Amino acid sequence: MSADATTSTGTADDTAASETTGTTEGTTGTAVADWRGVASEEQDELSEKVSVLLRARSRRLLGDLLSPHRRAIALLTGIIVVSNAAGLAIPYLVKVGIDAGIPPMLKGSGPATLLTVIGVILAAAVTQALTRQAFLQLSGKIGQGILLELRRRVFDHFQRLSLSFHEKYTSGRVISRLTSDIEAIAELLQSGFDSLVTAVLTLFGTAVLLLVLDVHLGLVALLPLPVLLLVTRWFRRQSAIVYRRTRETVALVIVHFVESMTGIRAVQAFRREPRNQEIFTRLNDDYRGANARSMQLVALFTPGIKLIGNLTVGGVLLYGGWLALHGEVTVGVLAAFLLYLRQFYEPMQEISQFYNTLQSAGAALEKLSGVLEEEPSVPEPREPEPLAEPRGEVRFERVRFAYVEEMPILPGLDLTIPAGQSVALVGATGAGKTTLAKLISRFYDPTGGRVLLDGVDLRRLDEATLRSAVVMVTQENFLFSGTVADNIRFGRPEATDRQVREAARAIGAHDFIAALPDGYDTEVGKRGGRMSAGQRQLVAFARAFLADPAVLILDEATSSLDVPSERLVQRALRTILADRTALIIAHRLSTVEIADRVLVMDRGEIVEDGAPDRLIAASGRFAGLHRAWLESLS
Amino acid sequence: MKSYLRPYVGKLVLIWLVAVLSIAASIVMPLIGKDVVDGPVRSGDSGALLPLGLLALGVGTAEAVLIFLRRWTQVGPVLGLETRIRDDLYAHLQRLPMAFHGEWQSGQLLSRATTDLSTIRRFLGFGMLFLVMNVLQLTTVTVLLLNMYWPLGLLVAASAVPIVLVSMRFEKRYIKISRQVQDEQGDLATLVEESAIGIRTIKAFGRRHHVYDRYDDAALKVYRTSMDKVRLSARFFTFLEVIPNFTLALVLLLGALAVGSGALTLGTLVAFTTMMLQLVWPIASLGYILAMAQESMTSADRVMEVMDTVPAIQGGTAVIENPRGHLRFEGVEFRFPGAEQPVLRDVWLDVRPGETIAIVGATGSGKTTLTAMVPRLVDPTAGRVTIDGHDVRDLTLPALRQVVATAFEEPTLFSMSVRENLTLGRHDATEEELEDAIRTAQAMFVHDLPWGLDTRIGEQGMSLSGGQRQRLALARAVLNRPRILVLDDTLSALDVETEALVEQALRHVLRDATGIVVAHRASTVLLADKVALLSGGTITHVGRHHELLAEVPAYRELLAQDADLDPSEGALR
Ligand SMILES: Nc1ncnc2c1ncn2[C@@H]1O[C@H](COP(=O)(O)OP(=O)(O)OP(=O)(O)O)[C@@H](O)[C@H]1O
Ligand SMILES: Nc1ncnc2c1ncn2[C@@H]1O[C@H](COP(=O)(O)OP(=O)(O)OP(=O)(O)O)[C@@H](O)[C@H]1O
Ligand SMILES: [Mg+2]
């Protein structure tokens, strides 16, 4: 299996990962590389060729994020200039104090000058302190503001993106985008701006000073600048690659980590630990490798800059000394030169540090902007159609649907469910029942044909309208951490406590909830882990009941319940469903009995359709199913 | 910590050595400059210029090389440390029992494995060295200053007092606030995780805004705490910059007076102030580095919190050579931590080798909890579970879990290839065994997937239908060829026909193995030889299905669809 599987697993990250590890892993071999399996589209990690475009994309995002803070940033720049000026003035003032303040004192004409200078020094120190504080707070505020905005945007966008996106992207990547990528940017915002502005200011200030002191020597001192730029360019190119790799490898670590923690029950029960550890160690090692590359780059770059700086100092020393010997510059100028030259190259270190965080943040920004540019495949309509009083008539018109192009699930479906009808949908597993239900809830859009609610194409309804009209209880009942009441209220956030209780009572969940240690205020635990499977199902059911939609879809909503609870639910359904459209998917035909109409589905097609008794009487598929079910009861 | 550093002792020594040398080089550089100015230039001695200049070039190059050496050597130990701790953390988490994982959100765990570890890495790779160097530099310069003119030197040394005092106060508050930020970020990660995993539910109810609001609240909380942190550190950082400047002004004043009174020469004062200026930056940057140190300390605490949790469930030492699969529950009680009532109490049950027993009980009666005790996903709070007479707690965990395999009520699949999902714990399974297991679970659909067994199934198997997921989970349990097979309501999502086929195939498997079948339906119960009725937290009846149906009303109530048959209630009965 290995050879072709590896080649078709063609993501940048996958292939890169197997390339780097392939050599170190002769013994464990290909089996290790292939555990992830093959998927039709490899989604997230983008190839390096498009990186120019990507940079434009992230630049746009950055500009977008910064633009509301434009004034604050201008102000910030002003503050930082003042602060630096005050900071740089102090050593100068000390010199003035000594040169101009002490001689008069020695002459006995009083300390007036000295005191003035000291006063000015104190004033400068206070100015620096105040501006510094203002700067730190303001830049912190801008930085945190940007982070908040970015978090909000990305989160909101993830929530807008369709299910098909999430299926491929996986939660681990979502988490990695919203945690480690955001943190990379946070680091830039926290330490980056400060050091950059200070460094650039010092750099330019000193360059000007050098040229003013002595043009000739100044030019010599600045001679290595082009080399510096070349080295910097090299570093930028290299680090762009390296940091992208860091972000990708860390995402893989996170994905694996999250998945193994989510499925820890199976991991432990099936002794998966050693294998998981093996995989994790490898991913972790890839991440280490990427990090090592980035640290090595810095290890080359920083001393490189230092070397250029020191060589220049040495050169200036020789040349300047020679000039001084020949009286072409004064000794004072040479001394000042040496002092300032150090100041000139010192901030370069800071700049390299900044570059580091910048590149890392840039790579993160690239990933985030990639997500933000992703269009929901189930888009909101531009001009939504209103649906004042949804009646709940559902119609499928020649609906074709496929998850993967090659394998159509629904080849062409025509179906009308009149408003208020309760329809049971039965059929073998994998026939496409859930898929049909998902189309009514518009989790996906059909690849052909259309789905209509009250005669309106679902694609023309906005989210709020559609969701208030159609609610689906999915096969997998997800509970959010919080209390039982919180989870039921998820169906209708504005519901009162009484309504919550009534919903629970209506479906027969009240008794067990009331028996819990804190009743409705019992924490359900992580993913509802403190509830039994059946209890989770009941809570999920109550939640849907509370939502009170015109069209209710129940996908195996009672499969984990014991018979008495199921019967209670059915009894409740009979009243609930009296005046609303319902689609009930169930394998236990006991649930089917409350339906007005039964649809039998096979390989994406409706093969039987009619009232239950009529179908039982006719000797078709459903009659067979029903017989088998009756037998299974005894 | 020490054990993590041990392999790198040689390199660490080298790093510190190189670091000190490079500092020395950086101190020597300006001295050479001074020598040039004071020596050849002033005296007009052009011969001495060249050697000094060359020396400067040499020292400059050496400094760069030393810096390179330090940074390059650092890569190994720093990253090695981080990587190893992360590996160990992961290994430890895999060892911690379900009870732990039920309480800890993966978001919180994840932030420890990523953010916290990189914070520690950054401090070790950068902060620690600078901290030590800064302190070194500060003390050296202060000593030099004291030497130069002790009264002013004393003044400078005294300025350290407020710095130390404020630093200590700052540290206390900073630790608290940075811990708070980190915890809140973990909570935020948890919300992200829930919103991603629960995306179907959110979409089904159209609760995007609701979920967003929850996230926004948490994000705002992080924002506010971070702002508090910014304000706190802004004050502290500023303070650190002000003190040296004020001291400088004071030194100038007192120095001038001293010069006036002839106690000090003008030259010395110049030298003194110049040297003092060198102190400003190290002190100012101290704040940043201290903050970093605090943060990494907090991070280490957070990591240790997890690492120090002793796994409540640890394996014994015994191994059963030829397990027969005789399973007994002996007076088992189970109480969830903090619960008043036990979920299970005084459970006695004997399942002989090869026998299959069905466990029937109402929703939430404790069936899953009971079955989880066999592979020790939880341990009973009293009584014991034995296999072939061995207390399961005496067996090594791998040995025990090889004997028992469970198909859980929730399939728990991973976004990996189908094959990897099936062979989860049995990597050595042959193709025939795989095929057998697939057939038993009626999971032949896997061959129709685009890449057959190599197809990656979506996260938690979400690109499969509910019944398909369940059958994969079943095939996985069967593939393990366990002596004891536990099926926790594993056929609930199958249609009647498929269920019948699976049951037929399962009968073969259960003929050789001991079976525990949790069932809500009569059809599943019929897989078993005997039925145990779980009611009120204990097993009240054990017997054959038909006997119990006839004799025990509670049982009839639970299983018979037609228990209180009401002809008006639908056509299908
Ligand atoms: N997200 C997906 N991506 C790709 N294929 C999918 C996806 N979801 C379902 N399928 C495939 O579509 C087919 C129909 O699935 P569906 O969930 O509609 O079946 P079902 O009739 O509801 O079955 P069950 O009774 O087991 O729930 C299955 O073969 C399944 O593997
Ligand atoms: N982590 C927990 N903390 C506290 N109580 C719990 C926890 N997990 C489960 N419970 C409670 O213990 C009881 C037994 O749960 P269990 O999952 O064993 O039930 P079950 O018999 O398998 O039910 P079902 O048929 O619905 O699967 C339930 O009432 C549940 O609320
Ligand atoms: Mg259960």
PDB file of N, CA, C and O in Angstrom, chain A residues 58-70 73 142 145-151 153-154 185 189 365 368 372:
ATOM      1  N   SER A  58      -1.477  38.355   3.453  1.00  0.00           N
ATOM      2  CA  SER A  58      -1.339  38.649   4.883  1.00  0.00           C
ATOM      3  C   SER A  58      -1.058  40.127   5.100  1.00  0.00           C
ATOM      4  O   SER A  58      -1.415  40.675   6.132  1.00  0.00           O
ATOM      5  N   ARG A  59      -0.425  40.743   4.112  1.00  0.00           N
ATOM      6  CA  ARG A  59      -0.184  42.175   4.269  1.00  0.00           C
ATOM      7  C   ARG A  59      -1.514  42.909   4.318  1.00  0.00           C
ATOM      8  O   ARG A  59      -1.710  43.837   5.097  1.00  0.00           O
ATOM      9  N   ARG A  60      -2.430  42.442   3.451  1.00  0.00           N
ATOM     10  CA  ARG A  60      -3.743  43.072   3.447  1.00  0.00           C
ATOM     11  C   ARG A  60      -4.398  42.930   4.814  1.00  0.00           C
ATOM     12  O   ARG A  60      -4.941  43.887   5.366  1.00  0.00           O
ATOM     13  N   LEU A  61      -4.305  41.730   5.350  1.00  0.00           N
ATOM     14  CA  LEU A  61      -4.916  41.494   6.661  1.00  0.00           C
ATOM     15  C   LEU A  61      -4.286  42.392   7.713  1.00  0.00           C
ATOM     16  O   LEU A  61      -4.977  43.018   8.518  1.00  0.00           O
ATOM     17  N   LEU A  62      -2.965  42.489   7.659  1.00  0.00           N
ATOM     18  CA  LEU A  62      -2.263  43.297   8.641  1.00  0.00           C
ATOM     19  C   LEU A  62      -2.707  44.750   8.532  1.00  0.00           C
ATOM     20  O   LEU A  62      -3.026  45.407   9.530  1.00  0.00           O
ATOM     21  N   GLY A  63      -2.758  45.242   7.296  1.00  0.00           N
ATOM     22  CA  GLY A  63      -3.177  46.616   7.076  1.00  0.00           C
ATOM     23  C   GLY A  63      -4.573  46.833   7.637  1.00  0.00           C
ATOM     24  O   GLY A  63      -4.853  47.839   8.303  1.00  0.00           O
ATOM     25  N   ASP A  64      -5.394  45.823   7.383  1.00  0.00           N
ATOM     26  CA  ASP A  64      -6.763  45.880   7.849  1.00  0.00           C
ATOM     27  C   ASP A  64      -6.839  45.979   9.365  1.00  0.00           C
ATOM     28  O   ASP A  64      -7.650  46.713   9.923  1.00  0.00           O
ATOM     29  N   LEU A  65      -5.980  45.210  10.004  1.00  0.00           N
ATOM     30  CA  LEU A  65      -6.004  45.181  11.462  1.00  0.00           C
ATOM     31  C   LEU A  65      -5.446  46.477  12.039  1.00  0.00           C
ATOM     32  O   LEU A  65      -5.892  46.950  13.086  1.00  0.00           O
ATOM     33  N   LEU A  66      -4.452  47.032  11.342  1.00  0.00           N
ATOM     34  CA  LEU A  66      -3.791  48.218  11.887  1.00  0.00           C
ATOM     35  C   LEU A  66      -4.589  49.485  11.638  1.00  0.00           C
ATOM     36  O   LEU A  66      -4.525  50.426  12.422  1.00  0.00           O
ATOM     37  N   SER A  67      -5.364  49.488  10.550  1.00  0.00           N
ATOM     38  CA  SER A  67      -5.941  50.765  10.129  1.00  0.00           C
ATOM     39  C   SER A  67      -6.814  51.450  11.188  1.00  0.00           C
ATOM     40  O   SER A  67      -6.775  52.666  11.297  1.00  0.00           O
ATOM     41  N   PRO A  68      -7.592  50.724  11.982  1.00  0.00           N
ATOM     42  CA  PRO A  68      -8.357  51.468  12.993  1.00  0.00           C
ATOM     43  C   PRO A  68      -7.461  52.133  14.038  1.00  0.00           C
ATOM     44  O   PRO A  68      -7.904  53.030  14.737  1.00  0.00           O
ATOM     45  N   HIS A  69      -6.227  51.689  14.121  1.00  0.00           N
ATOM     46  CA  HIS A  69      -5.330  52.257  15.138  1.00  0.00           C
ATOM     47  C   HIS A  69      -4.394  53.293  14.530  1.00  0.00           C
ATOM     48  O   HIS A  69      -3.401  53.646  15.137  1.00  0.00           O
ATOM     49  N   ARG A  70      -4.719  53.734  13.331  1.00  0.00           N
ATOM     50  CA  ARG A  70      -3.782  54.616  12.626  1.00  0.00           C
ATOM     51  C   ARG A  70      -3.366  55.812  13.476  1.00  0.00           C
ATOM     52  O   ARG A  70      -2.188  56.115  13.643  1.00  0.00           O
ATOM     53  N   ILE A  73      -1.250  54.918  16.377  1.00  0.00           N
ATOM     54  CA  ILE A  73       0.115  54.567  15.992  1.00  0.00           C
ATOM     55  C   ILE A  73       0.925  55.820  15.695  1.00  0.00           C
ATOM     56  O   ILE A  73       2.097  55.921  16.084  1.00  0.00           O
ATOM     57  N   ILE A 142      -2.814  48.894  21.903  1.00  0.00           N
ATOM     58  CA  ILE A 142      -2.987  48.637  20.471  1.00  0.00           C
ATOM     59  C   ILE A 142      -2.776  47.149  20.185  1.00  0.00           C
ATOM     60  O   ILE A 142      -3.583  46.510  19.514  1.00  0.00           O
ATOM     61  N   GLY A 145      -5.519  45.091  21.471  1.00  0.00           N
ATOM     62  CA  GLY A 145      -6.702  45.368  20.656  1.00  0.00           C
ATOM     63  C   GLY A 145      -6.662  44.589  19.359  1.00  0.00           C
ATOM     64  O   GLY A 145      -7.661  44.005  18.938  1.00  0.00           O
ATOM     65  N   ILE A 146      -5.482  44.589  18.752  1.00  0.00           N
ATOM     66  CA  ILE A 146      -5.345  43.855  17.495  1.00  0.00           C
ATOM     67  C   ILE A 146      -5.566  42.360  17.724  1.00  0.00           C
ATOM     68  O   ILE A 146      -6.264  41.695  16.968  1.00  0.00           O
ATOM     69  N   LEU A 147      -4.985  41.860  18.804  1.00  0.00           N
ATOM     70  CA  LEU A 147      -5.151  40.435  19.100  1.00  0.00           C
ATOM     71  C   LEU A 147      -6.622  40.092  19.297  1.00  0.00           C
ATOM     72  O   LEU A 147      -7.121  39.095  18.775  1.00  0.00           O
ATOM     73  N   LEU A 148      -7.287  40.943  20.054  1.00  0.00           N
ATOM     74  CA  LEU A 148      -8.704  40.691  20.324  1.00  0.00           C
ATOM     75  C   LEU A 148      -9.475  40.659  19.007  1.00  0.00           C
ATOM     76  O   LEU A 148     -10.270  39.759  18.754  1.00  0.00           O
ATOM     77  N   GLU A 149      -9.193  41.651  18.181  1.00  0.00           N
ATOM     78  CA  GLU A 149      -9.888  41.744  16.906  1.00  0.00           C
ATOM     79  C   GLU A 149      -9.604  40.505  16.049  1.00  0.00           C
ATOM     80  O   GLU A 149     -10.499  39.924  15.443  1.00  0.00           O
ATOM     81  N   LEU A 150      -8.351  40.112  16.055  1.00  0.00           N
ATOM     82  CA  LEU A 150      -7.965  38.954  15.245  1.00  0.00           C
ATOM     83  C   LEU A 150      -8.644  37.693  15.758  1.00  0.00           C
ATOM     84  O   LEU A 150      -9.180  36.887  14.996  1.00  0.00           O
ATOM     85  N   ARG A 151      -8.634  37.529  17.075  1.00  0.00           N
ATOM     86  CA  ARG A 151      -9.301  36.363  17.663  1.00  0.00           C
ATOM     87  C   ARG A 151     -10.762  36.357  17.256  1.00  0.00           C
ATOM     88  O   ARG A 151     -11.306  35.340  16.831  1.00  0.00           O
ATOM     89  N   ARG A 153     -12.278  37.853  14.787  1.00  0.00           N
ATOM     90  CA  ARG A 153     -12.496  37.645  13.366  1.00  0.00           C
ATOM     91  C   ARG A 153     -12.330  36.198  12.974  1.00  0.00           C
ATOM     92  O   ARG A 153     -13.159  35.631  12.276  1.00  0.00           O
ATOM     93  N   VAL A 154     -11.213  35.624  13.414  1.00  0.00           N
ATOM     94  CA  VAL A 154     -10.922  34.259  12.987  1.00  0.00           C
ATOM     95  C   VAL A 154     -11.959  33.304  13.560  1.00  0.00           C
ATOM     96  O   VAL A 154     -12.467  32.428  12.861  1.00  0.00           O
ATOM     97  N   ILE A 185       1.780  36.010  16.856  1.00  0.00           N
ATOM     98  CA  ILE A 185       1.542  37.411  16.531  1.00  0.00           C
ATOM     99  C   ILE A 185       1.594  38.264  17.801  1.00  0.00           C
ATOM    100  O   ILE A 185       2.114  39.375  17.795  1.00  0.00           O
ATOM    101  N   LEU A 189       3.691  41.719  18.655  1.00  0.00           N
ATOM    102  CA  LEU A 189       3.082  42.972  19.088  1.00  0.00           C
ATOM    103  C   LEU A 189       3.615  43.402  20.443  1.00  0.00           C
ATOM    104  O   LEU A 189       3.700  44.583  20.745  1.00  0.00           O
ATOM    105  N   LEU A 365       0.468  34.770  10.380  1.00  0.00           N
ATOM    106  CA  LEU A 365      -0.496  35.639   9.720  1.00  0.00           C
ATOM    107  C   LEU A 365      -0.930  35.039   8.391  1.00  0.00           C
ATOM    108  O   LEU A 365      -2.089  35.134   7.991  1.00  0.00           O
ATOM    109  N   LEU A 368      -3.463  32.463   9.078  1.00  0.00           N
ATOM    110  CA  LEU A 368      -4.732  33.053   9.499  1.00  0.00           C
ATOM    111  C   LEU A 368      -5.432  33.734   8.334  1.00  0.00           C
ATOM    112  O   LEU A 368      -6.638  33.597   8.154  1.00  0.00           O
ATOM    113  N   LEU A 372      -9.128  33.223   6.712  1.00  0.00           N
ATOM    114  CA  LEU A 372     -10.093  34.310   6.553  1.00  0.00           C
ATOM    115  C   LEU A 372     -10.527  34.475   5.091  1.00  0.00           C
ATOM    116  O   LEU A 372     -11.608  34.983   4.828  1.00  0.00           O
TER     117      LEU A 372
END
